[in-house]
Coordinates of C-alpha atoms in Angstrom, one line a residue:
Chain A
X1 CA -26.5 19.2 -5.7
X2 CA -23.0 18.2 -7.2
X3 CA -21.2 15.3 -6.1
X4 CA -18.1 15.4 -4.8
X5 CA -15.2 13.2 -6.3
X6 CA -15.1 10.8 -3.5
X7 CA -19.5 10.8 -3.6
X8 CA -19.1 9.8 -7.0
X9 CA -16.8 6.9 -6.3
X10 CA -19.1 5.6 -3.4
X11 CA -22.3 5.7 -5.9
X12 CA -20.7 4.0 -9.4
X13 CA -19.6 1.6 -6.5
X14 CA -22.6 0.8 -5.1
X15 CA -24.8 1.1 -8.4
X16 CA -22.2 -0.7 -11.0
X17 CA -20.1 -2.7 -8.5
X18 CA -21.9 -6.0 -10.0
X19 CA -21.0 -5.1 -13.4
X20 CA -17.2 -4.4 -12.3
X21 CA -17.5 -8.1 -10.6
X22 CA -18.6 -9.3 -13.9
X23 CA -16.0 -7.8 -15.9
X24 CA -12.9 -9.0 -13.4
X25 CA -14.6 -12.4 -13.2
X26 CA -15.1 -12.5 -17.5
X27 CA -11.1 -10.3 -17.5
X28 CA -9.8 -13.4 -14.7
X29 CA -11.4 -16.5 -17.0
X30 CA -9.8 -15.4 -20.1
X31 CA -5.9 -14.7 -18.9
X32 CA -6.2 -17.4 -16.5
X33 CA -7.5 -20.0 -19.4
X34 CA -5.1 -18.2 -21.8
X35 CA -2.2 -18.4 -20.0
X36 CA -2.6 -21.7 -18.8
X37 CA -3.2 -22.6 -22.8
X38 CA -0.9 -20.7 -23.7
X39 CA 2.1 -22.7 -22.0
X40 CA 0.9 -25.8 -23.0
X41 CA 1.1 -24.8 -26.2
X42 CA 4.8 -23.4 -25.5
X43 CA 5.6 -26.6 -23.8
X44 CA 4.6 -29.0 -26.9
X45 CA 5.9 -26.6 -29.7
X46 CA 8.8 -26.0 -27.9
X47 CA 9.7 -29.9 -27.1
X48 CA 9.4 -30.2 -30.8
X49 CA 11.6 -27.6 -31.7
X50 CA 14.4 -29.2 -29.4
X51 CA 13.7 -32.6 -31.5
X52 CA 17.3 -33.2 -32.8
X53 CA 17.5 -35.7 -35.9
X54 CA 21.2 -36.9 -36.7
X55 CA 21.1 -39.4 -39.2
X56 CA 17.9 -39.7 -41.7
X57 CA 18.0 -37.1 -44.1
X58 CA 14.1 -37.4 -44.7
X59 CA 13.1 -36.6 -41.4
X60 CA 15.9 -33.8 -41.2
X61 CA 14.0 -32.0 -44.3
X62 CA 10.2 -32.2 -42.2
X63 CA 11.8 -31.3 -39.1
X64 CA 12.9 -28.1 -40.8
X65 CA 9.7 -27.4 -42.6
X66 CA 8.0 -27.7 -38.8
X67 CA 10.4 -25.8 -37.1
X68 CA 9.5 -22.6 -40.1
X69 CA 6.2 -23.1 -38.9
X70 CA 6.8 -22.6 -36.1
X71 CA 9.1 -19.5 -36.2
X72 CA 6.4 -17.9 -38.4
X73 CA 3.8 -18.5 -35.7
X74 CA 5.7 -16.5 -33.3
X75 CA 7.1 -14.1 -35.8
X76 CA 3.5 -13.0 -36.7
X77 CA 1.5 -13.2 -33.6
X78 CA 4.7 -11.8 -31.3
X79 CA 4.6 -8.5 -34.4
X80 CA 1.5 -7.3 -34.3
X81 CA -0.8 -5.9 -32.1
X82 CA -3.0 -8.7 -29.7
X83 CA -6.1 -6.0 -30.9
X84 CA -5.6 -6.3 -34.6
X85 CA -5.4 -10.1 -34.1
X86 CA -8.6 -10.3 -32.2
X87 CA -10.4 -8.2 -34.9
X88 CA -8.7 -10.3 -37.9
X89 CA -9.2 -13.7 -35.8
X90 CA -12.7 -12.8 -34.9
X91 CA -14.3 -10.9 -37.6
X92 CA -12.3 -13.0 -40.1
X93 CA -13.9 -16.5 -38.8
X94 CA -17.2 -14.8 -39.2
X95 CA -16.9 -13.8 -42.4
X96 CA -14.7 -16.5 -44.4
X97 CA -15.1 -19.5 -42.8
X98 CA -19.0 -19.0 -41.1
X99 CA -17.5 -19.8 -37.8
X100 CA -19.7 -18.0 -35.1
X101 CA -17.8 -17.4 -31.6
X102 CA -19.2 -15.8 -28.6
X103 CA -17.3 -13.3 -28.2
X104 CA -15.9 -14.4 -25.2
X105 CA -14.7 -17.4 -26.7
X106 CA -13.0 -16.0 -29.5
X107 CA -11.5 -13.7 -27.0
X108 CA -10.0 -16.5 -25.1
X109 CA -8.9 -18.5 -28.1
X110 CA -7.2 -15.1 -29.3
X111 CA -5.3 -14.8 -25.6
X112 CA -4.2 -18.8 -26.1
X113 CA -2.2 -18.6 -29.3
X114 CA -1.1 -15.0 -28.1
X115 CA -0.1 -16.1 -25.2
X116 CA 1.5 -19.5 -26.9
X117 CA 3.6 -17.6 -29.1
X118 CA 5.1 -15.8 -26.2
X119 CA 5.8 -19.6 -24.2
X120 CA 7.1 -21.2 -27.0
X121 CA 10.3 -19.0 -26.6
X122 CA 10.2 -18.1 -22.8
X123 CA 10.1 -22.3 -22.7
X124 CA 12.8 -22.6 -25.3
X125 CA 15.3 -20.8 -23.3
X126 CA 14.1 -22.7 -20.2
X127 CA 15.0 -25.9 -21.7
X128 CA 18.2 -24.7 -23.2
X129 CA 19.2 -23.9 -19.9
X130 CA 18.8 -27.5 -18.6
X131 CA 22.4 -29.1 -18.5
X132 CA 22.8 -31.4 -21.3
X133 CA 23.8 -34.1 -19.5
X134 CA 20.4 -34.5 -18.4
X135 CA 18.7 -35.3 -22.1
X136 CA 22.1 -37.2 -22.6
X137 CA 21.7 -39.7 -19.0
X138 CA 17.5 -39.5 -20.1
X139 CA 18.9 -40.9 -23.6
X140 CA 21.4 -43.2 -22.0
X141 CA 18.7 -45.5 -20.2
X142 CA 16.7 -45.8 -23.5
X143 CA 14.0 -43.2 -23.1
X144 CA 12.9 -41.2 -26.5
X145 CA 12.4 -37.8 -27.0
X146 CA 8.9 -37.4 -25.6
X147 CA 9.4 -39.3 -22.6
X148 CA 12.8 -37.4 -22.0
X149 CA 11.0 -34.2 -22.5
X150 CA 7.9 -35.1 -20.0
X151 CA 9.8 -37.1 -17.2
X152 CA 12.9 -35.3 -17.0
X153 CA 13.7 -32.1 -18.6
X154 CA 10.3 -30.3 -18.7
X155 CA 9.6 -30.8 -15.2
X156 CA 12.5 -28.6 -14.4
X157 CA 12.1 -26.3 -17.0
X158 CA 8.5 -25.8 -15.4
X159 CA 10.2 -24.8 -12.2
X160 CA 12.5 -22.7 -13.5
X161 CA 10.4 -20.8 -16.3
X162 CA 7.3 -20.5 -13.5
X163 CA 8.1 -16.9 -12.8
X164 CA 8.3 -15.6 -16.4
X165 CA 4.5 -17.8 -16.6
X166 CA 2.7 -15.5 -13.8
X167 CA 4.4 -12.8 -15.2
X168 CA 2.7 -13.5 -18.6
X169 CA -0.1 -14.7 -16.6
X170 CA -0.4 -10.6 -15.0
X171 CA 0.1 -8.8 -18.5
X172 CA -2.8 -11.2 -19.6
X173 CA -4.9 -9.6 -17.3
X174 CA -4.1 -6.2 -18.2
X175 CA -3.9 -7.4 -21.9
X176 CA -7.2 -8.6 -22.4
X177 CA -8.6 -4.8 -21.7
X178 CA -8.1 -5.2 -26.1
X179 CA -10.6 -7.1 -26.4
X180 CA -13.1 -5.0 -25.9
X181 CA -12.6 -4.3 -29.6
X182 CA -14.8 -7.7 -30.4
X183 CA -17.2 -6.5 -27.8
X184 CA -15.7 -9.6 -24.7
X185 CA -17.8 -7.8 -21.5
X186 CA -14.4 -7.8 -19.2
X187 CA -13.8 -5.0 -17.1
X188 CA -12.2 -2.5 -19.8
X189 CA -15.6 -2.9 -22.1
X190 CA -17.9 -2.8 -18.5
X191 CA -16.2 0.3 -18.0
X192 CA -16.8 2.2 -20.4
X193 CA -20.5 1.3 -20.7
X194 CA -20.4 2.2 -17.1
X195 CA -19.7 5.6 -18.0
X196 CA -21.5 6.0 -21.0
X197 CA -24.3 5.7 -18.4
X198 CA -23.4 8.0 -16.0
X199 CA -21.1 10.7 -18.1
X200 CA -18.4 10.1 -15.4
X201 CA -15.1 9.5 -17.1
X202 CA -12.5 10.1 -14.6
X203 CA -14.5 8.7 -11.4
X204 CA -15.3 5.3 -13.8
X205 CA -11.4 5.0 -14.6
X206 CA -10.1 5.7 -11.1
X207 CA -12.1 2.7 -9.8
X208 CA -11.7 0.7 -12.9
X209 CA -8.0 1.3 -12.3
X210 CA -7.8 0.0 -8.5
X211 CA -9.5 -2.6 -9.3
X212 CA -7.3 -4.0 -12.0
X213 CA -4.6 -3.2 -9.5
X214 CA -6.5 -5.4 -6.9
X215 CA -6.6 -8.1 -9.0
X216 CA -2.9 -8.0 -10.0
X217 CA -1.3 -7.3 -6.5
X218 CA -3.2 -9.9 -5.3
X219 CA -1.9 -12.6 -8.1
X220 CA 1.7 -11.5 -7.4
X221 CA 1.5 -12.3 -4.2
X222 CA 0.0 -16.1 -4.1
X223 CA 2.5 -16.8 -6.8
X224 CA 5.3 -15.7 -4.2
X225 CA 4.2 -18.1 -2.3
X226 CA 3.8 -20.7 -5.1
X227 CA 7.3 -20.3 -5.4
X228 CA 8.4 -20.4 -1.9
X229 CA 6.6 -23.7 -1.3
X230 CA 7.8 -25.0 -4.0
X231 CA 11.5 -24.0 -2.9
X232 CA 10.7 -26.0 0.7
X233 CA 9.4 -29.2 -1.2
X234 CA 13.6 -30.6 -1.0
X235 CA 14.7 -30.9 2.6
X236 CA 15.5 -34.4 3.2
X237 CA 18.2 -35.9 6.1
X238 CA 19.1 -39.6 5.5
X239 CA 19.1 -41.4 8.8
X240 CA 22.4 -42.7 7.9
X241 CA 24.2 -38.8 8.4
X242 CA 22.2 -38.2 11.7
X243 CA 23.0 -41.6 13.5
X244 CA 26.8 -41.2 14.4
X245 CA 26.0 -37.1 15.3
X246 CA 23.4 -39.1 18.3
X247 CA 25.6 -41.7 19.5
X248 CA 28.8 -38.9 19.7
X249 CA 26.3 -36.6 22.0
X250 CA 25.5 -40.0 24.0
X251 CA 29.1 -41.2 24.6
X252 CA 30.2 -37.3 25.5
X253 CA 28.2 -37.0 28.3
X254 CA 29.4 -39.6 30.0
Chain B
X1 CA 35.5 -68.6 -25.8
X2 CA 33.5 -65.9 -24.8
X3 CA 30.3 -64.8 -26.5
X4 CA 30.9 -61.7 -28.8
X5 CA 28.6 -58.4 -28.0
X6 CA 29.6 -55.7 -29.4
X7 CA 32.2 -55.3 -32.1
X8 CA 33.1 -51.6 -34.0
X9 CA 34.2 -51.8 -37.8
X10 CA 36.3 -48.6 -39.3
X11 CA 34.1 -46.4 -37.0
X12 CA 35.0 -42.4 -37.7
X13 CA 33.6 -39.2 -36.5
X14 CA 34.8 -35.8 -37.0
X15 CA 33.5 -32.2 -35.6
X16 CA 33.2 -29.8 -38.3
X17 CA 36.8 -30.0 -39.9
X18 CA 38.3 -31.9 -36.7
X19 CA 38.8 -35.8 -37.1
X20 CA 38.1 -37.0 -33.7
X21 CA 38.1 -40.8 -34.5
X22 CA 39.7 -42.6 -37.5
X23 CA 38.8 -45.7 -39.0
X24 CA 38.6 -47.6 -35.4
X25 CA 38.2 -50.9 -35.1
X26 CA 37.1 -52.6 -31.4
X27 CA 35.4 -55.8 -30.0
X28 CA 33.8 -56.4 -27.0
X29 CA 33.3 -60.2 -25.0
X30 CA 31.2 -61.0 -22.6
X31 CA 32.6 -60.3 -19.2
X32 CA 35.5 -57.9 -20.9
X33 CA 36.7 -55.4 -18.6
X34 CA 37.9 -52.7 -20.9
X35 CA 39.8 -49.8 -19.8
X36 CA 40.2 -46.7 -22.7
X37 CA 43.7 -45.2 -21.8
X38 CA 44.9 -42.7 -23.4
X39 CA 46.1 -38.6 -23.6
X40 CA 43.3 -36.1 -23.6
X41 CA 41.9 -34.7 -26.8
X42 CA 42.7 -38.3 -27.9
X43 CA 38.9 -39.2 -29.0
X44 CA 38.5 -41.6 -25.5
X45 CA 35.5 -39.8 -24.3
X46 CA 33.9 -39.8 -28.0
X47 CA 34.4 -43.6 -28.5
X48 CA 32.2 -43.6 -25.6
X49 CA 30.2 -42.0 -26.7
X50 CA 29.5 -43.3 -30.4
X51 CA 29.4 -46.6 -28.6
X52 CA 25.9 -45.5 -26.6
X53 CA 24.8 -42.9 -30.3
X54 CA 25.2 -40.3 -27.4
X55 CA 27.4 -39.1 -31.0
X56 CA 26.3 -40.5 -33.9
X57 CA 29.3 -41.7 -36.1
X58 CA 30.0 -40.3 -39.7
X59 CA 30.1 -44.1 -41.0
X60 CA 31.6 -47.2 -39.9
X61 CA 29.4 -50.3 -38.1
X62 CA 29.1 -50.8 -34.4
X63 CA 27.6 -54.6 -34.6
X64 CA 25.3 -55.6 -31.6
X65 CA 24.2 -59.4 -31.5
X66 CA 25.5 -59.8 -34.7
X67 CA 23.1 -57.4 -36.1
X68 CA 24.4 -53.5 -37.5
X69 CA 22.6 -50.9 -35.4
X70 CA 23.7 -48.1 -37.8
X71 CA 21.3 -48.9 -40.6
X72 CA 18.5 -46.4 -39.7
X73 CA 16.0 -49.7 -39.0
X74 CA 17.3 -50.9 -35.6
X75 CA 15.1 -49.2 -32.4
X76 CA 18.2 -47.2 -31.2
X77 CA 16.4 -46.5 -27.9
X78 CA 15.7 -50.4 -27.0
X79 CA 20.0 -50.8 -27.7
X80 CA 20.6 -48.2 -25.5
X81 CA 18.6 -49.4 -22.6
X82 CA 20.5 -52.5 -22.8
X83 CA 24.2 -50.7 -23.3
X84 CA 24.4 -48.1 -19.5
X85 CA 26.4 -44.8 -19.0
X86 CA 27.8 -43.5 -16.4
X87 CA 29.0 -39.7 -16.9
X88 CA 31.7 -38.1 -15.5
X89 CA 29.4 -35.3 -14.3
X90 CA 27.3 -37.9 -13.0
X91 CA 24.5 -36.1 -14.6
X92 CA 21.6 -38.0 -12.3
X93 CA 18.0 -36.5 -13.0
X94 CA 17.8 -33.4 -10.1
X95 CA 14.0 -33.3 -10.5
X96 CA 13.9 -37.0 -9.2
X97 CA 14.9 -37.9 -5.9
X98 CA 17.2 -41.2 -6.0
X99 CA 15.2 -44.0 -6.0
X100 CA 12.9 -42.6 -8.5
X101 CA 16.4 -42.2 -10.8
X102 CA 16.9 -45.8 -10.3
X103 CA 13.1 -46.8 -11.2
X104 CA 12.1 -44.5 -13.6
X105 CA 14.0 -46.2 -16.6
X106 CA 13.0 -49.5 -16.0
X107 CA 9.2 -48.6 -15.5
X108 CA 9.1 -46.3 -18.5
X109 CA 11.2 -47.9 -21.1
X110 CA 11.2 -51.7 -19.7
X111 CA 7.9 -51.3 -18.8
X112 CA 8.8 -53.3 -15.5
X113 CA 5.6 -53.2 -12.4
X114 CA 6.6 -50.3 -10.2
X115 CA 6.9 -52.8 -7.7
X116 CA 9.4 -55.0 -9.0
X117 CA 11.7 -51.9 -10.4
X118 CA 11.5 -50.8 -6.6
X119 CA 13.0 -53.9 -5.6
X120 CA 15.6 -54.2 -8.3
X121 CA 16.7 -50.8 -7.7
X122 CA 17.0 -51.3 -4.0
X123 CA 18.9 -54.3 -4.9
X124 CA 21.0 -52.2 -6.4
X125 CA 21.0 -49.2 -4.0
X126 CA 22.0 -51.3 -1.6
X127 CA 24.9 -52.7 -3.7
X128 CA 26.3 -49.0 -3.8
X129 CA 25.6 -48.6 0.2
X130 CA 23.3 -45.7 -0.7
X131 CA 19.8 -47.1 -0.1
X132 CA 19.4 -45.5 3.1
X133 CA 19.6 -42.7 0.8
X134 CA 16.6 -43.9 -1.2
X135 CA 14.6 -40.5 -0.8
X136 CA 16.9 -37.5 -1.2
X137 CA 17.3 -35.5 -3.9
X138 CA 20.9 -35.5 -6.0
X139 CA 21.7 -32.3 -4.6
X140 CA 21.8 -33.0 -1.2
X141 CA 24.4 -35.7 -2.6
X142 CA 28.2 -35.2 -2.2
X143 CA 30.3 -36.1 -5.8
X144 CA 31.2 -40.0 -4.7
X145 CA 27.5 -40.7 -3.9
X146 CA 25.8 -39.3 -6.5
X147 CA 28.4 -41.3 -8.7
X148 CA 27.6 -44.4 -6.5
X149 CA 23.8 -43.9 -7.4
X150 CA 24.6 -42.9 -11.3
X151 CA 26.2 -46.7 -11.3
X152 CA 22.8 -47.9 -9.1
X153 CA 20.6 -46.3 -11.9
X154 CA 22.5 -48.2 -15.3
X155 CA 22.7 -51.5 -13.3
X156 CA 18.7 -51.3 -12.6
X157 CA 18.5 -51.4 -16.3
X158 CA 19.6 -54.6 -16.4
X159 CA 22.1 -53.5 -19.3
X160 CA 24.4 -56.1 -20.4
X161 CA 27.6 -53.5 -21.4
X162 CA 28.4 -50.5 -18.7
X163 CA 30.0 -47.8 -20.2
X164 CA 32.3 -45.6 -17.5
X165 CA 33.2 -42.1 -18.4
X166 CA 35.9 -40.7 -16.5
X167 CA 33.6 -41.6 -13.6
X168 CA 36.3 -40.4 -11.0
X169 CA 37.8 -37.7 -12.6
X170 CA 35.3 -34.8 -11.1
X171 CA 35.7 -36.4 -7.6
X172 CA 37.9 -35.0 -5.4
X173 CA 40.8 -37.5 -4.5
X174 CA 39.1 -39.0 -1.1
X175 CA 35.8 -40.1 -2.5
X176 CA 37.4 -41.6 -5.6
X177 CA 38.2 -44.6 -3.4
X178 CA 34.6 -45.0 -2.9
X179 CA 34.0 -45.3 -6.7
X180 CA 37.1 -47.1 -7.8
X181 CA 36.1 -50.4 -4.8
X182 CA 32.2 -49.7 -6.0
X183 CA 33.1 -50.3 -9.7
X184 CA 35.8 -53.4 -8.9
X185 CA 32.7 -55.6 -6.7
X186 CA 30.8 -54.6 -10.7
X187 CA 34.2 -56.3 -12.1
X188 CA 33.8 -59.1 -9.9
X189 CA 30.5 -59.9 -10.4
X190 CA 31.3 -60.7 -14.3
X191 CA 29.7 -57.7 -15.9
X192 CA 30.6 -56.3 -19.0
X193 CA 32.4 -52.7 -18.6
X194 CA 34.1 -50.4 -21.1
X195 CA 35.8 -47.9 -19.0
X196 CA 37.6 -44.8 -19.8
X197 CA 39.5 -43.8 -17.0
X198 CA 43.3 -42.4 -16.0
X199 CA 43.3 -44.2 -13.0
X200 CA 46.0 -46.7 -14.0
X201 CA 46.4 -48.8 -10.9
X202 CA 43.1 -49.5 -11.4
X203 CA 43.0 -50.3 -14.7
X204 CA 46.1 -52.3 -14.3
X205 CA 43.5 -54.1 -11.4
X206 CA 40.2 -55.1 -12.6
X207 CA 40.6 -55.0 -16.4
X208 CA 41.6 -58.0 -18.8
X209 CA 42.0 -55.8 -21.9
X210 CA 44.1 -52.2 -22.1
X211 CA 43.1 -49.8 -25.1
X212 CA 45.7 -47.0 -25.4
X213 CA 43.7 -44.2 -28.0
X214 CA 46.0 -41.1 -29.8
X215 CA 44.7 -38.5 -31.6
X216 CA 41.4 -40.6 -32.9
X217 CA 43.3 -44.4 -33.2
X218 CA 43.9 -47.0 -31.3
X219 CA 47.7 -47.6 -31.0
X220 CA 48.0 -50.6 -28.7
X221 CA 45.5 -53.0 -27.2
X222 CA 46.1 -56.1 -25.7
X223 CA 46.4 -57.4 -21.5
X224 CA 47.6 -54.6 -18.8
X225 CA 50.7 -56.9 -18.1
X226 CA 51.6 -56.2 -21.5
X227 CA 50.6 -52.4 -22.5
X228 CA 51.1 -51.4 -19.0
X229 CA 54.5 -52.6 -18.3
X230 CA 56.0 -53.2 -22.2
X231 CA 54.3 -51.2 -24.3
X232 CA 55.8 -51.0 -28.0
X233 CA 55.3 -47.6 -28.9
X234 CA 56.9 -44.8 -28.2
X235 CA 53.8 -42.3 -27.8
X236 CA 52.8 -45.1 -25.3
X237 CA 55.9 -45.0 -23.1
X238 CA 55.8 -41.1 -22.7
X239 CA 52.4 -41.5 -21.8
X240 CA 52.7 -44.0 -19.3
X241 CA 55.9 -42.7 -17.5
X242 CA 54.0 -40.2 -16.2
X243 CA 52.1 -42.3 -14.2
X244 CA 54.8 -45.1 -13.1
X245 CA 55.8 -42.4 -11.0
X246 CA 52.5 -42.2 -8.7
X247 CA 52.5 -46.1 -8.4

C-alpha cells in the first residue's frame, strides 16, 4: 500500500532521524567553530588595519603592504563562491601540497577564513564607530596600540558588532549545506543519502527543511536573550544620590 | 629656580594646506600653572595636543628631561603616561566602570599590583568627591562628574605635567563650578598644569603664566597681572574686552 505524505514523514523520521541528528550535530560544530574563528580572525586583522603610523616612513611602507594583504584576503574569499573555495581549498591541499584533511576539518577551516573575511569588515566598521576620543584618552595614559585595542575599544566594539556575529553565525548554518561538495556528512549531504535510499525527494526535503529551521529559530532566540542580559549588566545607584531622597521621606512625615 | 620639564623649540603643524601652528616656541617649570588663552581656530587645542603626540608635529622639538622625544627612539607611550589629559569631552572609557578607569592605566602600563593602583585611585577618587561613585559606569555620570573622574584617572598616573583641554567648556554653567574649585585644590597642591581654557577669572586665579595663541603663534606670554590687565597688543585687547565685561 502507498504511503501517505504525512506516513512518509513519520517513517524517514523514525528510520533516519539518527542520521539527521548526526548531520545538525556535524552542520552545528562547523558554523559554531567557524564563526567563533572567524571573528577572531576579524578582530586581530581588523585591530591591525586600524594601526595608524605617523612618523617613520619604514614602517608606513610595511603597514601598507599588510593592509593589501589584507584587502586581497577579503576581496577574494568575499567574491567567490564558499563552494568553489571548499573544492579549491580542499582538493587543492590534497593535491599540491599532500596535506590530507578529514573532510570535516577542511570544511571547518574553509567556514573560518570565510567567515573571517566577512568579520574583518563587519569589525572594521564596529571600531570606526567607537568615538575617537576613546583610542585618544587609551593613548593619553600611555597604553599602545594592542593594549588600547584589547582593554578598551574592542570590548565595546564586541557589544556593539554582537548582532551582525549571530547573524553570520545563522547564515553559517545554512552555509555550510556547500560543503557537501567535499563530501562534510552535515545535514545537506545526510540528506540526500537519506533519499538516495528511500527515492523520497520531497518528504526527505520537507523534514530536512524544518529541521534546519529548528535549529535556526532556536539560535535567534538565545541570542535575544544574550543581548538583553547583556543590556541589564549597567544598573548601578551610588548610595550617595539615594541618601538625601531617605532622610527627606523621614523628616516629611513628621 | 625651578626645575625645567618640558620645553618646545620652533614646533609647527599644519592640516593638509592649513598651518595650524607656526614656529612655536614654549617652556614649562615645575609647578607652572599655564593657562592657553586665546580666540578659537587659534591652534590652542592643537598645542595640546602635540604636547601629549595626540598630533604629531611636522618638525620642531618638544624636549622632555633634557632629552628630544621627537627623534623616532624615545618610547612615546612611557612619556605619555608621565604627561595626563584631560578632554573636553571627557572621553572616560564607557566599557569600564570608574574605578577600573582610574586603575586600568596604572596596572597595565605602570605595571602597579592591582592592589596598590586601587588605593591610589581611591586616593584620588576621593580627592574629586566621587569615590562613593567608585562602581558606576560613565554613563550613569552627569557632565561635571565624569569630568571630576577624567581628572581622578590622569592624577592616578602619577604624571608629572596635566594637560586641561577646555575641560569646562561642554559643561553646562552650574557644574563648571564643580570643575573650576576641583582643578584649583590640583593648583594648590603644586602640580604641574598646562591648561587651555576661556574661563578667564580663573585663569587670572590659579595660573602664574598667561599664553595668548593667534592664528598658530603665540603673541604674548608672561604673568596674568600683566597679559590680563595690560596686554600690548592690539589683537590681545579685542580679545580680552570681551570678557572684562563678565567679570
Amino acid at each position: 500500500m502507498e504511503k501517505s505524505f504525512l506516513e512518509w514523514i513519520v517513517y524517514i523520521i523514525q528510520n533516519y532521524g539518527l542520521w539527521f541528528l548526526k548531520g545538525a550535530g556535524t552542520t552545528l560544530l562547523i558554523s559554531f567553530f567557524g564563526t567563533i574563528i572567524g571573528f577572531i580572525i576579524g578582530l586581530v586583522f581588523a585591530s591591525i588595519r586600524t594601526i595608524k603610523i605617523t612618523h617613520n616612513n619604514f614602517k608606513k611602507i610595511l603597514m601598507k603592504i599588510i593592509n593589501f594583504l589584507i584587502s586581497c584576503y577579503v576581496e577574494v574569499f568575499r567574491g567567490t563562491p564558499m563552494m568553489v573555495q571548499a573544492v579549491i581549498i580542499y582538493f587543492g591541499m590534497q593535491e599540491f601540497m599532500g596535506i590530507n584533511f578529514s573532510p570535516t576539518v577542511a570544511g571547518l577551516i574553509i567556514v573560518s577564513i570565510n567567515t573571517g573575511a566577512y568579520m574583518i569588515e563587519v569589525v572594521r566598521g564596529g571600531i570606526e564607530s567607537i568615538d575617537i576620543g576613546q583610542l585618544e584618552a587609551s593613548k593619553s595614559i600611555g597604553m599602545n596600540h594592542w593594549q588600547s585595542m584589547i582593554h578598551i575599544i574592542l570590548p565595546q566594539t564586541i557589544k556593539n558588532i554582537l548582532p551582525a556575529t549571530c547573524n553570520e553565525f545563522i547564515i553559517n548554518i545554512k552555509d555550510t549545506s556547500v560543503l557537501n561538495v567535499i563530501s562534510v556528512t552535515e545535514l545537506f549531504f545526510v540528506t540526500k543519502s537519506i533519499k538516495g535510499a528511500i527515492y523520497r525527494t520531497y518528504e526527505t526535503f520537507i523534514v530536512v527543511a524544518l529541521i534546519y529551521l529548528i535549529l535556526t529559530l532556536t539560535i535567534t532566540r538565545i541570542i535575544r536573550y544574550i543581548e538583553k542580559f547583556m543590556d541589564s549588566t549597567d544598573k548601578f545607584t551610588p548610595a550617595s544620590s539615594t541618601m538625601p531622597i531617605i532622610f527627606v521621606k523621614k523628616t516629611g512625615e513628621k | 629656580m625651578r626645575k625645567n620639564i618640558i620645553t618646545i623649540k620652533n614646533l609647527s603643524k599644519s592640516f593638509g594646506n592649513r598651518r595650524i601652528l607656526k614656529e612655536i616656541n614654549f617652556d614649562i617649570n615645575e609647578g607652572d600653572i599655564a593657562c592657553i588663552i586665546g580666540p578659537s581656530g587659534s591652534g590652542k587645542s592643537t598645542l595640546l595636543r602635540c604636547i601629549n603626540l595626540l598630533e604629531y608635529p611636522d618638525s620642531g622639538k618638544i624636549i622632555y628631561d633634557g632629552k628630544n622625544i621627537l627623534t623616532g627612539e624615545y618610547n612615546i607611550n612611557k612619556y605619555r603616561s608621565k604627561v595626563g589629559m584631560v578632554f573636553q569631552q571627557f572621553n572616560l572609557f564607557n566599557n569600564l566602570n570608574v574605578i577600573q578607569n582610574c586603575t586600568i592605566g596604572p596596572i597595565k602600563v605602570l605595571r602597579q599590583d592591582p592592589k596598590e593602583a586601587y588605593k591610589t585611585a581611591m586616593k584620588y577618587l576621593t580627592q574629586v568627591q566621587m569615590s562613593s561613585f567608585a562602581e558606576a559606569k560613565p554613563k550613569q555620570l552627569s557632565g561635571g562628574q565624569k569630568q571630576r573622574v577624567a581628572i581622578a584617572r590622569a592624577l592616578s598616573m602619577n604624571s608629572r605635567v596635566l594637560l586641561f583641554d577646555e575641560p569646562t567648556s561642554a559643561l553646562d554653567p552650574e557644574t563648571v563650578g564643580e570643575v573650576l574649585k576641583t582643578m584649583k585644590n590640583l593648583a594648590s597642591s603644586g602640580l604641574t598644569m598646562i591648561i587651555v581654557t576661556h574661563e578667564m577669572a580663573f585663569a587670572r586665579e590659579v595660573s602664574n603664566k598667561i599664553v595668548f595663541m593667534d592664528q598658530g603663534i603665540i603673541l604674548e606670554e608672561g604673568h596674568p597681572d600683566n597679559i590680563l590687565t595690560n596686554p600690548k597688543h592690539e589683537r590681545t585687547k579685542t580679545f580680552l574686552s570681551r570678557f572684562i565685561i563678565n567679570e
